Amino acid sequence: MKAKSIFLLAFVCIVAVSCEQMGHKAVSLKEAYDGSFKMGCAINPFMVNGRNPEATELLLTHFNAISPDNAMKPESLHPGPEVWNFGPADSYCEFGREHGMFVLGHTLCWHNQTPEFFWTRPDGTPKSREELVETLRSYIETVVTHFAGKVDAWDVVNEIVAEDGGFRDLGWVKAFGGDGYEVARLAFQFANEYAPENTELYYNEFNVWRPSKLEGVINLVRRLRADGLRVDGVGIQAHWGLNYPKTEYIESAIEQLAALGVKVMITELDVDVLPISKEGQVIGRSLQDPQFQLEEFEEFLDPYKDGLPEEVETQLADRYEQLFRIFYDHRDQIDRVTFWGLHDGASWKNGSPISGRTNYPLLFKRDLTPHKALAKVLAIPEPKTAE
Ligand code: GLA
């Protein structure tokens, strides 16, 4: 027997023995949660175009669902009145299809990352109501038709509900003169009209765990359905932290949404380990003021530049274990859990709500090796018994 074959045989035996000792524990997220929910990840063009093959391999090992981090937002697809840019989004969809993944389109109607010309005329004056309706209609028609059969689902409306359960007076809502429900209704109406029947249509939101906001989201879904519109699911974004939100709030959101009869998804999961970014995105913007750029503030606000201390690494692992225990216990109600990014280096949490920090919010580190959290997350599902 050649030396190479002996080596290979020895390797296979070691793997087999270790699997036996581990009680056939799954080595990948999608395997561990197979039969529970899809495992998703938001990806950027580098993972699709082969420029970072190690990241692509890691992605394909662990995930069976993808979300586009920025490629399908209005500013990416339609950056100028006469400009359409479908290339990167098409590559994203082809990648997902080629690898048999669930492919999400994200997002059609949002106040953010949407160019001003959607709401104003070339001379800068505000568009009339009719013009706005037509802009929204034709945008949704063009995009949804282009990606028909390429995406499995759309986040139709993103983040339109306010913390108090009303509507946020931003973007489309502001342009429409404050009628948030009308904007959501029109967006779902056009998505219902132009999307193939087997393309699912979702509402996606952050801080859904907060009772007042949850109520607003539930009311919105009920109203849309009462108006005869198909709403297939609600995404709970899950930009969370080491200590918030409380388990009871998360469980209540999952349960109340599931009771509506919609699919419930955890869509943008990350765990912020840095100070002063309570609730993921609220506090901290003013800390970018020059007065806070002093050394003493920097040390306080960006404490783990040179690496994550063991004690925080453990807190992160415990937090992820706690969250996946909740998700696994609610697996009958959850359709998908998606991380917002593959590894710490690709996370928006390094730039928000304070720019230029070093955060550690995901299961994989910058060098693509796993945090301790991965093993904890993999260990939660009960091993499947042989048929
Ligand atoms: C929101 C959006 C996402 C992304 C994240 C942060 O939650 O839905 O597309 O922009 O913020 O990056």
mmCIF file of C-alpha atoms and ligand atoms in Angstrom:
data_model
loop_
_atom_site.group_PDB
_atom_site.id
_atom_site.type_symbol
_atom_site.label_atom_id
_atom_site.label_comp_id
_atom_site.label_asym_id
_atom_site.label_seq_id
_atom_site.Cartn_x
_atom_site.Cartn_y
_atom_site.Cartn_z
ATOM 1 C CA MET A 1 0.000 0.000 0.000
ATOM 2 C CA LYS A 2 1.380 3.385 -0.936
ATOM 3 C CA ALA A 3 2.237 5.832 1.862
ATOM 4 C CA LYS A 4 -0.489 8.217 0.629
ATOM 5 C CA SER A 5 -3.188 5.543 0.854
ATOM 6 C CA ILE A 6 -2.062 4.516 4.340
ATOM 7 C CA PHE A 7 -2.250 8.114 5.445
ATOM 8 C CA LEU A 8 -5.738 8.470 3.953
ATOM 9 C CA LEU A 9 -6.950 5.278 5.612
ATOM 10 C CA ALA A 10 -5.566 6.413 8.982
ATOM 11 C CA PHE A 11 -7.294 9.776 8.567
ATOM 12 C CA VAL A 12 -10.658 8.162 7.758
ATOM 13 C CA CYS A 13 -10.321 5.885 10.820
ATOM 14 C CA ILE A 14 -9.527 8.809 13.116
ATOM 15 C CA VAL A 15 -12.530 10.762 11.815
ATOM 16 C CA ALA A 16 -14.786 7.714 12.199
ATOM 17 C CA VAL A 17 -13.586 7.056 15.749
ATOM 18 C CA SER A 18 -13.970 10.732 16.733
ATOM 19 C CA CYS A 19 -17.501 10.821 15.297
ATOM 20 C CA GLU A 20 -18.312 7.673 17.260
ATOM 21 C CA GLN A 21 -16.933 9.211 20.443
ATOM 22 C CA MET A 22 -18.875 12.401 19.800
ATOM 23 C CA GLY A 23 -22.100 10.437 19.420
ATOM 24 C CA HIS A 24 -22.294 11.377 15.710
ATOM 25 C CA LYS A 25 -22.516 15.045 16.552
ATOM 26 C CA ALA A 26 -23.083 17.197 13.506
ATOM 27 C CA VAL A 27 -20.105 19.128 12.266
ATOM 28 C CA SER A 28 -21.998 21.783 10.402
ATOM 29 C CA LEU A 29 -24.828 24.128 11.321
ATOM 30 C CA LYS A 30 -27.077 23.058 8.476
ATOM 31 C CA GLU A 31 -26.598 19.426 9.416
ATOM 32 C CA ALA A 32 -27.178 20.043 13.109
ATOM 33 C CA TYR A 33 -30.405 21.937 12.462
ATOM 34 C CA ASP A 34 -31.589 19.834 9.545
ATOM 35 C CA GLY A 35 -35.281 19.172 10.164
ATOM 36 C CA SER A 36 -35.470 22.127 12.583
ATOM 37 C CA PHE A 37 -35.011 25.214 10.422
ATOM 38 C CA LYS A 38 -32.934 26.493 7.535
ATOM 39 C CA MET A 39 -29.557 27.965 8.429
ATOM 40 C CA GLY A 40 -28.890 31.198 6.608
ATOM 41 C CA CYS A 41 -26.160 33.753 6.153
ATOM 42 C CA ALA A 42 -26.059 37.228 4.606
ATOM 43 C CA ILE A 43 -23.340 37.311 2.001
ATOM 44 C CA ASN A 44 -21.372 39.852 0.044
ATOM 45 C CA PRO A 45 -20.150 39.639 -3.564
ATOM 46 C CA PHE A 46 -16.690 38.348 -2.520
ATOM 47 C CA MET A 47 -18.235 35.047 -1.473
ATOM 48 C CA VAL A 48 -19.968 34.678 -4.794
ATOM 49 C CA ASN A 49 -17.226 35.695 -7.191
ATOM 50 C CA GLY A 50 -14.643 33.248 -5.844
ATOM 51 C CA ARG A 51 -12.282 35.989 -4.656
ATOM 52 C CA ASN A 52 -12.351 34.525 -1.155
ATOM 53 C CA PRO A 53 -12.526 30.743 -1.694
ATOM 54 C CA GLU A 54 -12.012 29.863 1.984
ATOM 55 C CA ALA A 55 -15.002 31.998 2.963
ATOM 56 C CA THR A 56 -17.099 30.439 0.201
ATOM 57 C CA GLU A 57 -16.178 26.978 1.401
ATOM 58 C CA LEU A 58 -17.072 27.834 4.983
ATOM 59 C CA LEU A 59 -20.375 29.282 3.826
ATOM 60 C CA LEU A 60 -21.236 26.168 1.818
ATOM 61 C CA THR A 61 -20.276 23.894 4.706
ATOM 62 C CA HIS A 62 -22.597 25.516 7.217
ATOM 63 C CA PHE A 63 -25.467 27.220 5.433
ATOM 64 C CA ASN A 64 -28.345 26.313 3.147
ATOM 65 C CA ALA A 65 -29.949 29.743 2.830
ATOM 66 C CA ILE A 66 -28.546 33.104 1.737
ATOM 67 C CA SER A 67 -29.509 36.754 2.020
ATOM 68 C CA PRO A 68 -27.838 39.514 -0.007
ATOM 69 C CA ASP A 69 -26.234 42.011 2.369
ATOM 70 C CA ASN A 70 -26.510 44.979 0.029
ATOM 71 C CA ALA A 71 -26.761 43.773 -3.581
ATOM 72 C CA MET A 72 -30.562 43.896 -3.818
ATOM 73 C CA LYS A 73 -31.290 47.143 -2.018
ATOM 74 C CA PRO A 74 -32.828 49.910 -4.134
ATOM 75 C CA GLU A 75 -29.594 51.964 -4.208
ATOM 76 C CA SER A 76 -27.731 48.929 -5.584
ATOM 77 C CA LEU A 77 -30.290 47.810 -8.165
ATOM 78 C CA HIS A 78 -31.416 51.269 -9.286
ATOM 79 C CA PRO A 79 -28.777 53.832 -8.327
ATOM 80 C CA GLY A 80 -29.879 56.500 -10.806
ATOM 81 C CA PRO A 81 -33.144 57.386 -12.566
ATOM 82 C CA GLU A 82 -31.916 55.803 -15.798
ATOM 83 C CA VAL A 83 -29.526 53.271 -14.273
ATOM 84 C CA TRP A 84 -30.203 49.638 -13.446
ATOM 85 C CA ASN A 85 -27.526 47.373 -12.065
ATOM 86 C CA PHE A 86 -28.615 43.749 -11.862
ATOM 87 C CA GLY A 87 -25.174 42.124 -12.289
ATOM 88 C CA PRO A 88 -24.093 41.485 -8.671
ATOM 89 C CA ALA A 89 -27.612 40.448 -7.624
ATOM 90 C CA ASP A 90 -27.868 38.055 -10.585
ATOM 91 C CA SER A 91 -24.546 36.466 -9.574
ATOM 92 C CA TYR A 92 -25.827 36.136 -6.009
ATOM 93 C CA CYS A 93 -28.973 34.340 -7.221
ATOM 94 C CA GLU A 94 -27.038 32.068 -9.601
ATOM 95 C CA PHE A 95 -24.682 31.126 -6.764
ATOM 96 C CA GLY A 96 -27.609 30.206 -4.530
ATOM 97 C CA ARG A 97 -29.354 28.223 -7.251
ATOM 98 C CA GLU A 98 -26.159 26.405 -8.228
ATOM 99 C CA HIS A 99 -25.685 25.270 -4.631
ATOM 100 C CA GLY A 100 -29.330 24.422 -3.979
ATOM 101 C CA MET A 101 -29.753 27.117 -1.350
ATOM 102 C CA PHE A 102 -32.827 29.079 -0.296
ATOM 103 C CA VAL A 103 -32.372 32.493 -1.921
ATOM 104 C CA LEU A 104 -33.864 35.602 -0.330
ATOM 105 C CA GLY A 105 -34.485 38.917 -2.101
ATOM 106 C CA HIS A 106 -33.926 41.831 0.296
ATOM 107 C CA THR A 107 -35.573 44.397 0.222
ATOM 108 C CA LEU A 108 -38.182 46.148 -1.954
ATOM 109 C CA CYS A 109 -39.616 48.955 0.168
ATOM 110 C CA TRP A 110 -37.362 50.575 2.757
ATOM 111 C CA HIS A 111 -36.624 54.128 3.932
ATOM 112 C CA ASN A 112 -32.891 53.419 3.954
ATOM 113 C CA GLN A 113 -30.421 52.812 1.093
ATOM 114 C CA THR A 114 -33.035 54.139 -1.312
ATOM 115 C CA PRO A 115 -31.997 57.094 -3.499
ATOM 116 C CA GLU A 116 -33.776 60.425 -3.099
ATOM 117 C CA PHE A 117 -34.968 60.406 -6.717
ATOM 118 C CA PHE A 118 -37.502 57.742 -5.743
ATOM 119 C CA TRP A 119 -39.355 60.442 -3.849
ATOM 120 C CA THR A 120 -38.423 63.706 -5.578
ATOM 121 C CA ARG A 121 -38.599 65.025 -9.131
ATOM 122 C CA PRO A 122 -35.451 65.980 -11.082
ATOM 123 C CA ASP A 123 -35.939 69.631 -10.054
ATOM 124 C CA GLY A 124 -35.916 68.616 -6.377
ATOM 125 C CA THR A 125 -39.618 69.203 -5.714
ATOM 126 C CA PRO A 126 -41.540 66.417 -4.005
ATOM 127 C CA LYS A 127 -43.400 63.910 -6.175
ATOM 128 C CA SER A 128 -47.192 63.904 -6.062
ATOM 129 C CA ARG A 129 -49.078 60.984 -4.560
ATOM 130 C CA GLU A 130 -49.803 59.549 -8.052
ATOM 131 C CA GLU A 131 -46.149 59.849 -9.030
ATOM 132 C CA LEU A 132 -45.081 58.078 -5.848
ATOM 133 C CA VAL A 133 -47.538 55.244 -6.359
ATOM 134 C CA GLU A 134 -46.280 54.840 -9.921
ATOM 135 C CA THR A 135 -42.620 54.898 -8.795
ATOM 136 C CA LEU A 136 -43.268 52.198 -6.211
ATOM 137 C CA ARG A 137 -45.353 50.143 -8.644
ATOM 138 C CA SER A 138 -42.894 50.286 -11.523
ATOM 139 C CA TYR A 139 -39.880 49.617 -9.264
ATOM 140 C CA ILE A 140 -41.530 46.543 -7.743
ATOM 141 C CA GLU A 141 -42.741 45.366 -11.160
ATOM 142 C CA THR A 142 -39.280 45.677 -12.713
ATOM 143 C CA VAL A 143 -37.381 44.073 -9.853
ATOM 144 C CA VAL A 144 -39.809 41.307 -8.964
ATOM 145 C CA THR A 145 -40.228 40.376 -12.631
ATOM 146 C CA HIS A 146 -36.474 40.366 -13.219
ATOM 147 C CA PHE A 147 -35.869 38.019 -10.282
ATOM 148 C CA ALA A 148 -38.923 35.803 -10.838
ATOM 149 C CA GLY A 149 -37.835 32.195 -10.360
ATOM 150 C CA LYS A 150 -34.416 33.356 -9.157
ATOM 151 C CA VAL A 151 -35.369 34.208 -5.579
ATOM 152 C CA ASP A 152 -37.501 32.058 -3.282
ATOM 153 C CA ALA A 153 -38.840 34.964 -1.258
ATOM 154 C CA TRP A 154 -38.846 38.734 -0.904
ATOM 155 C CA ASP A 155 -38.578 40.948 2.118
ATOM 156 C CA VAL A 156 -41.258 43.215 0.669
ATOM 157 C CA VAL A 157 -41.291 45.905 3.347
ATOM 158 C CA ASN A 158 -38.501 46.539 5.834
ATOM 159 C CA GLU A 159 -38.647 48.468 9.118
ATOM 160 C CA ILE A 160 -41.761 50.568 8.638
ATOM 161 C CA VAL A 161 -43.159 50.104 12.171
ATOM 162 C CA ALA A 162 -42.105 52.493 14.958
ATOM 163 C CA GLU A 163 -41.056 51.485 18.470
ATOM 164 C CA ASP A 164 -44.459 52.574 19.806
ATOM 165 C CA GLY A 165 -46.303 50.410 17.289
ATOM 166 C CA GLY A 166 -47.190 53.243 14.872
ATOM 167 C CA PHE A 167 -45.372 53.955 11.618
ATOM 168 C CA ARG A 168 -41.990 55.603 11.100
ATOM 169 C CA ASP A 169 -42.227 58.908 9.298
ATOM 170 C CA LEU A 170 -39.257 58.243 7.028
ATOM 171 C CA GLY A 171 -38.567 57.627 3.350
ATOM 172 C CA TRP A 172 -41.673 56.456 1.507
ATOM 173 C CA VAL A 173 -43.923 57.200 4.482
ATOM 174 C CA LYS A 174 -42.672 60.764 4.718
ATOM 175 C CA ALA A 175 -43.032 61.216 0.976
ATOM 176 C CA PHE A 176 -46.609 59.909 1.133
ATOM 177 C CA GLY A 177 -47.440 62.402 3.849
ATOM 178 C CA GLY A 178 -47.224 60.117 6.827
ATOM 179 C CA ASP A 179 -49.551 57.290 5.861
ATOM 180 C CA GLY A 180 -47.431 54.294 6.759
ATOM 181 C CA TYR A 181 -50.162 51.754 6.282
ATOM 182 C CA GLU A 182 -50.833 52.910 2.749
ATOM 183 C CA VAL A 183 -47.158 52.477 1.814
ATOM 184 C CA ALA A 184 -47.046 48.954 3.254
ATOM 185 C CA ARG A 185 -50.335 48.060 1.576
ATOM 186 C CA LEU A 186 -49.227 49.313 -1.832
ATOM 187 C CA ALA A 187 -45.872 47.533 -1.595
ATOM 188 C CA PHE A 188 -47.551 44.237 -0.712
ATOM 189 C CA GLN A 189 -50.236 44.813 -3.332
ATOM 190 C CA PHE A 190 -47.631 45.233 -6.092
ATOM 191 C CA ALA A 191 -45.524 42.344 -4.790
ATOM 192 C CA ASN A 192 -48.654 40.151 -4.725
ATOM 193 C CA GLU A 193 -49.449 41.234 -8.262
ATOM 194 C CA TYR A 194 -46.036 40.722 -9.877
ATOM 195 C CA ALA A 195 -44.362 37.937 -7.899
ATOM 196 C CA PRO A 196 -44.893 34.307 -8.913
ATOM 197 C CA GLU A 197 -47.254 32.452 -6.595
ATOM 198 C CA ASN A 198 -44.468 30.312 -5.192
ATOM 199 C CA THR A 199 -42.318 33.309 -4.247
ATOM 200 C CA GLU A 200 -42.942 34.007 -0.584
ATOM 201 C CA LEU A 201 -43.593 37.534 0.621
ATOM 202 C CA TYR A 202 -42.317 38.723 3.989
ATOM 203 C CA TYR A 203 -42.346 41.660 6.350
ATOM 204 C CA ASN A 204 -38.973 42.234 8.094
ATOM 205 C CA GLU A 205 -38.336 44.285 11.244
ATOM 206 C CA PHE A 206 -35.901 45.006 14.109
ATOM 207 C CA ASN A 207 -36.707 45.187 17.840
ATOM 208 C CA VAL A 208 -39.756 42.999 17.243
ATOM 209 C CA TRP A 209 -39.211 41.617 20.745
ATOM 210 C CA ARG A 210 -40.370 44.935 22.227
ATOM 211 C CA PRO A 211 -44.044 44.458 23.153
ATOM 212 C CA SER A 212 -45.287 47.772 21.707
ATOM 213 C CA LYS A 213 -43.479 47.185 18.437
ATOM 214 C CA LEU A 214 -44.592 43.575 18.253
ATOM 215 C CA GLU A 215 -48.160 44.759 18.565
ATOM 216 C CA GLY A 216 -47.590 47.189 15.684
ATOM 217 C CA VAL A 217 -46.165 44.415 13.501
ATOM 218 C CA ILE A 218 -49.025 42.060 14.340
ATOM 219 C CA ASN A 219 -51.586 44.775 13.561
ATOM 220 C CA LEU A 220 -49.881 45.482 10.253
ATOM 221 C CA VAL A 221 -49.923 41.830 9.182
ATOM 222 C CA ARG A 222 -53.573 41.459 10.235
ATOM 223 C CA ARG A 223 -54.576 44.589 8.331
ATOM 224 C CA LEU A 224 -52.731 43.548 5.184
ATOM 225 C CA ARG A 225 -54.404 40.165 5.280
ATOM 226 C CA ALA A 226 -57.790 41.711 5.958
ATOM 227 C CA ASP A 227 -57.191 43.682 2.767
ATOM 228 C CA GLY A 228 -56.790 40.399 0.918
ATOM 229 C CA LEU A 229 -53.007 40.508 0.596
ATOM 230 C CA ARG A 230 -50.711 37.541 0.931
ATOM 231 C CA VAL A 231 -48.123 37.899 3.695
ATOM 232 C CA ASP A 232 -46.257 34.621 4.107
ATOM 233 C CA GLY A 233 -43.838 35.438 6.863
ATOM 234 C CA VAL A 234 -42.336 37.876 9.318
ATOM 235 C CA GLY A 235 -38.610 38.286 9.858
ATOM 236 C CA ILE A 236 -37.323 39.115 13.320
ATOM 237 C CA GLN A 237 -34.020 40.797 12.569
ATOM 238 C CA ALA A 238 -32.224 39.902 15.812
ATOM 239 C CA HIS A 239 -29.453 42.502 15.994
ATOM 240 C CA TRP A 240 -29.006 41.706 19.664
ATOM 241 C CA GLY A 241 -26.438 41.922 22.436
ATOM 242 C CA LEU A 242 -24.898 39.858 25.204
ATOM 243 C CA ASN A 243 -27.597 40.926 27.660
ATOM 244 C CA TYR A 244 -30.634 41.866 25.645
ATOM 245 C CA PRO A 245 -33.344 41.141 24.809
ATOM 246 C CA LYS A 246 -34.668 38.948 27.570
ATOM 247 C CA THR A 247 -35.651 35.396 26.725
ATOM 248 C CA GLU A 248 -39.306 35.958 27.586
ATOM 249 C CA TYR A 249 -39.575 38.780 25.042
ATOM 250 C CA ILE A 250 -37.973 36.727 22.285
ATOM 251 C CA GLU A 251 -40.211 33.756 23.006
ATOM 252 C CA SER A 252 -43.302 35.889 23.154
ATOM 253 C CA ALA A 253 -42.500 37.473 19.762
ATOM 254 C CA ILE A 254 -41.948 34.072 18.131
ATOM 255 C CA GLU A 255 -45.108 32.636 19.650
ATOM 256 C CA GLN A 256 -47.391 35.581 18.905
ATOM 257 C CA LEU A 257 -46.223 35.837 15.315
ATOM 258 C CA ALA A 258 -46.531 32.102 14.772
ATOM 259 C CA ALA A 259 -50.076 32.297 16.138
ATOM 260 C CA LEU A 260 -50.914 34.564 13.183
ATOM 261 C CA GLY A 261 -50.196 31.621 10.926
ATOM 262 C CA VAL A 262 -47.185 33.207 9.219
ATOM 263 C CA LYS A 263 -43.712 31.753 8.901
ATOM 264 C CA VAL A 264 -41.415 33.191 11.545
ATOM 265 C CA MET A 265 -37.785 33.793 10.729
ATOM 266 C CA ILE A 266 -34.801 35.063 12.664
ATOM 267 C CA THR A 267 -33.338 37.044 9.813
ATOM 268 C CA GLU A 268 -30.348 39.163 10.777
ATOM 269 C CA LEU A 269 -28.758 37.584 13.802
ATOM 270 C CA ASP A 270 -25.649 39.028 15.436
ATOM 271 C CA VAL A 271 -24.579 39.564 19.041
ATOM 272 C CA ASP A 272 -22.896 42.882 19.777
ATOM 273 C CA VAL A 273 -20.153 42.510 22.406
ATOM 274 C CA LEU A 274 -19.140 46.180 22.576
ATOM 275 C CA PRO A 275 -20.348 48.881 24.987
ATOM 276 C CA ILE A 276 -22.863 51.634 24.210
ATOM 277 C CA SER A 277 -24.694 49.986 21.385
ATOM 278 C CA LYS A 278 -27.714 49.058 23.355
ATOM 279 C CA GLU A 279 -30.509 47.596 21.271
ATOM 280 C CA GLY A 280 -28.297 47.158 18.301
ATOM 281 C CA GLN A 281 -28.760 50.422 16.574
ATOM 282 C CA VAL A 282 -30.175 53.126 18.789
ATOM 283 C CA ILE A 283 -27.608 54.615 21.092
ATOM 284 C CA GLY A 284 -24.205 55.826 20.101
ATOM 285 C CA ARG A 285 -24.338 57.866 16.919
ATOM 286 C CA SER A 286 -23.549 61.065 18.761
ATOM 287 C CA LEU A 287 -20.408 59.361 20.036
ATOM 288 C CA GLN A 288 -18.942 60.028 16.607
ATOM 289 C CA ASP A 289 -18.694 63.699 17.572
ATOM 290 C CA PRO A 290 -15.095 64.997 17.718
ATOM 291 C CA GLN A 291 -15.331 65.514 21.491
ATOM 292 C CA PHE A 292 -15.625 61.756 21.918
ATOM 293 C CA GLN A 293 -12.663 60.911 19.730
ATOM 294 C CA LEU A 294 -10.274 61.297 22.646
ATOM 295 C CA GLU A 295 -8.034 58.431 23.682
ATOM 296 C CA GLU A 296 -9.861 57.684 26.922
ATOM 297 C CA PHE A 297 -13.199 57.317 25.120
ATOM 298 C CA GLU A 298 -11.644 55.213 22.407
ATOM 299 C CA GLU A 299 -10.288 52.788 24.970
ATOM 300 C CA PHE A 300 -13.665 52.525 26.585
ATOM 301 C CA LEU A 301 -15.671 52.218 23.394
ATOM 302 C CA ASP A 302 -13.323 49.988 21.431
ATOM 303 C CA PRO A 303 -11.778 47.766 24.097
ATOM 304 C CA TYR A 304 -11.032 44.585 22.116
ATOM 305 C CA LYS A 305 -8.958 45.927 19.238
ATOM 306 C CA ASP A 306 -6.226 43.395 19.909
ATOM 307 C CA GLY A 307 -8.449 40.398 20.476
ATOM 308 C CA LEU A 308 -11.434 39.207 22.446
ATOM 309 C CA PRO A 309 -10.615 38.395 26.084
ATOM 310 C CA GLU A 310 -11.358 34.811 27.080
ATOM 311 C CA GLU A 311 -14.037 35.932 29.488
ATOM 312 C CA VAL A 312 -15.992 37.747 26.760
ATOM 313 C CA GLU A 313 -15.429 34.841 24.373
ATOM 314 C CA THR A 314 -17.186 32.688 26.991
ATOM 315 C CA GLN A 315 -20.005 35.210 27.406
ATOM 316 C CA LEU A 316 -20.511 35.201 23.645
ATOM 317 C CA ALA A 317 -20.620 31.401 23.618
ATOM 318 C CA ASP A 318 -23.117 31.335 26.492
ATOM 319 C CA ARG A 319 -25.310 33.919 24.815
ATOM 320 C CA TYR A 320 -25.378 32.030 21.518
ATOM 321 C CA GLU A 321 -26.133 28.836 23.397
ATOM 322 C CA GLN A 322 -29.043 30.549 25.142
ATOM 323 C CA LEU A 323 -30.394 31.959 21.869
ATOM 324 C CA PHE A 324 -30.165 28.699 19.956
ATOM 325 C CA ARG A 325 -31.782 26.879 22.848
ATOM 326 C CA ILE A 326 -34.754 29.257 22.411
ATOM 327 C CA PHE A 327 -34.762 28.769 18.632
ATOM 328 C CA TYR A 328 -34.454 25.002 18.907
ATOM 329 C CA ASP A 329 -37.231 24.791 21.481
ATOM 330 C CA HIS A 330 -39.386 26.788 19.046
ATOM 331 C CA ARG A 331 -38.252 24.904 15.966
ATOM 332 C CA ASP A 332 -41.834 24.023 15.034
ATOM 333 C CA GLN A 333 -42.549 27.739 14.726
ATOM 334 C CA ILE A 334 -39.298 28.918 13.131
ATOM 335 C CA ASP A 335 -38.594 28.481 9.435
ATOM 336 C CA ARG A 336 -35.097 29.931 9.162
ATOM 337 C CA VAL A 337 -32.308 31.432 11.254
ATOM 338 C CA THR A 338 -29.994 33.735 9.310
ATOM 339 C CA PHE A 339 -26.784 35.385 10.549
ATOM 340 C CA TRP A 340 -26.076 38.877 9.306
ATOM 341 C CA GLY A 341 -22.625 38.058 7.932
ATOM 342 C CA LEU A 342 -20.308 35.054 7.838
ATOM 343 C CA HIS A 343 -17.431 36.228 10.018
ATOM 344 C CA ASP A 344 -16.636 39.086 12.390
ATOM 345 C CA GLY A 345 -14.651 40.978 9.776
ATOM 346 C CA ALA A 346 -17.670 41.123 7.464
ATOM 347 C CA SER A 347 -20.070 42.442 10.087
ATOM 348 C CA TRP A 348 -21.740 45.850 9.943
ATOM 349 C CA LYS A 349 -21.297 45.924 13.729
ATOM 350 C CA ASN A 350 -17.699 47.102 13.236
ATOM 351 C CA GLY A 351 -19.089 50.307 11.760
ATOM 352 C CA SER A 352 -22.359 50.886 13.577
ATOM 353 C CA PRO A 353 -23.497 52.614 15.669
ATOM 354 C CA ILE A 354 -19.902 53.850 16.071
ATOM 355 C CA SER A 355 -17.562 53.556 13.121
ATOM 356 C CA GLY A 356 -14.151 51.914 13.069
ATOM 357 C CA ARG A 357 -14.446 49.544 16.039
ATOM 358 C CA THR A 358 -13.502 45.880 16.343
ATOM 359 C CA ASN A 359 -16.549 43.798 17.141
ATOM 360 C CA TYR A 360 -17.039 40.027 17.469
ATOM 361 C CA PRO A 361 -20.722 39.424 16.805
ATOM 362 C CA LEU A 362 -20.763 36.210 14.736
ATOM 363 C CA LEU A 363 -19.859 32.534 15.066
ATOM 364 C CA PHE A 364 -16.693 32.825 12.985
ATOM 365 C CA LYS A 365 -13.666 35.003 13.616
ATOM 366 C CA ARG A 366 -11.899 37.196 11.093
ATOM 367 C CA ASP A 367 -9.529 34.347 10.198
ATOM 368 C CA LEU A 368 -12.580 32.119 9.605
ATOM 369 C CA THR A 369 -11.881 29.891 12.592
ATOM 370 C CA PRO A 370 -14.873 29.353 14.891
ATOM 371 C CA HIS A 371 -15.582 31.127 18.134
ATOM 372 C CA LYS A 372 -16.260 28.857 21.104
ATOM 373 C CA ALA A 373 -19.909 29.641 20.447
ATOM 374 C CA LEU A 374 -20.019 27.380 17.384
ATOM 375 C CA ALA A 375 -19.472 24.170 19.349
ATOM 376 C CA LYS A 376 -22.160 25.204 21.835
ATOM 377 C CA VAL A 377 -24.634 25.929 19.058
ATOM 378 C CA LEU A 378 -23.837 22.632 17.319
ATOM 379 C CA ALA A 379 -24.332 20.690 20.544
ATOM 380 C CA ILE A 380 -27.922 21.809 21.189
ATOM 381 C CA PRO A 381 -30.007 19.639 18.833
ATOM 382 C CA GLU A 382 -30.648 16.165 20.097
ATOM 383 C CA PRO A 383 -28.803 13.622 17.990
ATOM 384 C CA LYS A 384 -31.105 12.072 15.426
ATOM 385 C CA THR A 385 -31.931 8.479 16.155
ATOM 386 C CA ALA A 386 -31.426 5.993 13.343
ATOM 387 C CA GLU A 387 -34.657 4.974 11.590
HETATM 388 C C1 GLA B 1 -31.022 46.407 8.576
HETATM 389 C C2 GLA B 1 -31.277 45.919 7.165
HETATM 390 C C3 GLA B 1 -30.148 45.106 6.626
HETATM 391 C C4 GLA B 1 -28.811 45.684 7.006
HETATM 392 C C5 GLA B 1 -28.734 45.789 8.490
HETATM 393 C C6 GLA B 1 -27.414 46.281 8.982
HETATM 394 O O1 GLA B 1 -31.400 45.583 9.555
HETATM 395 O O2 GLA B 1 -32.462 45.180 7.028
HETATM 396 O O3 GLA B 1 -30.242 45.064 5.236
HETATM 397 O O4 GLA B 1 -28.632 46.917 6.396
HETATM 398 O O5 GLA B 1 -29.720 46.717 8.883
HETATM 399 O O6 GLA B 1 -26.421 46.312 8.066
#
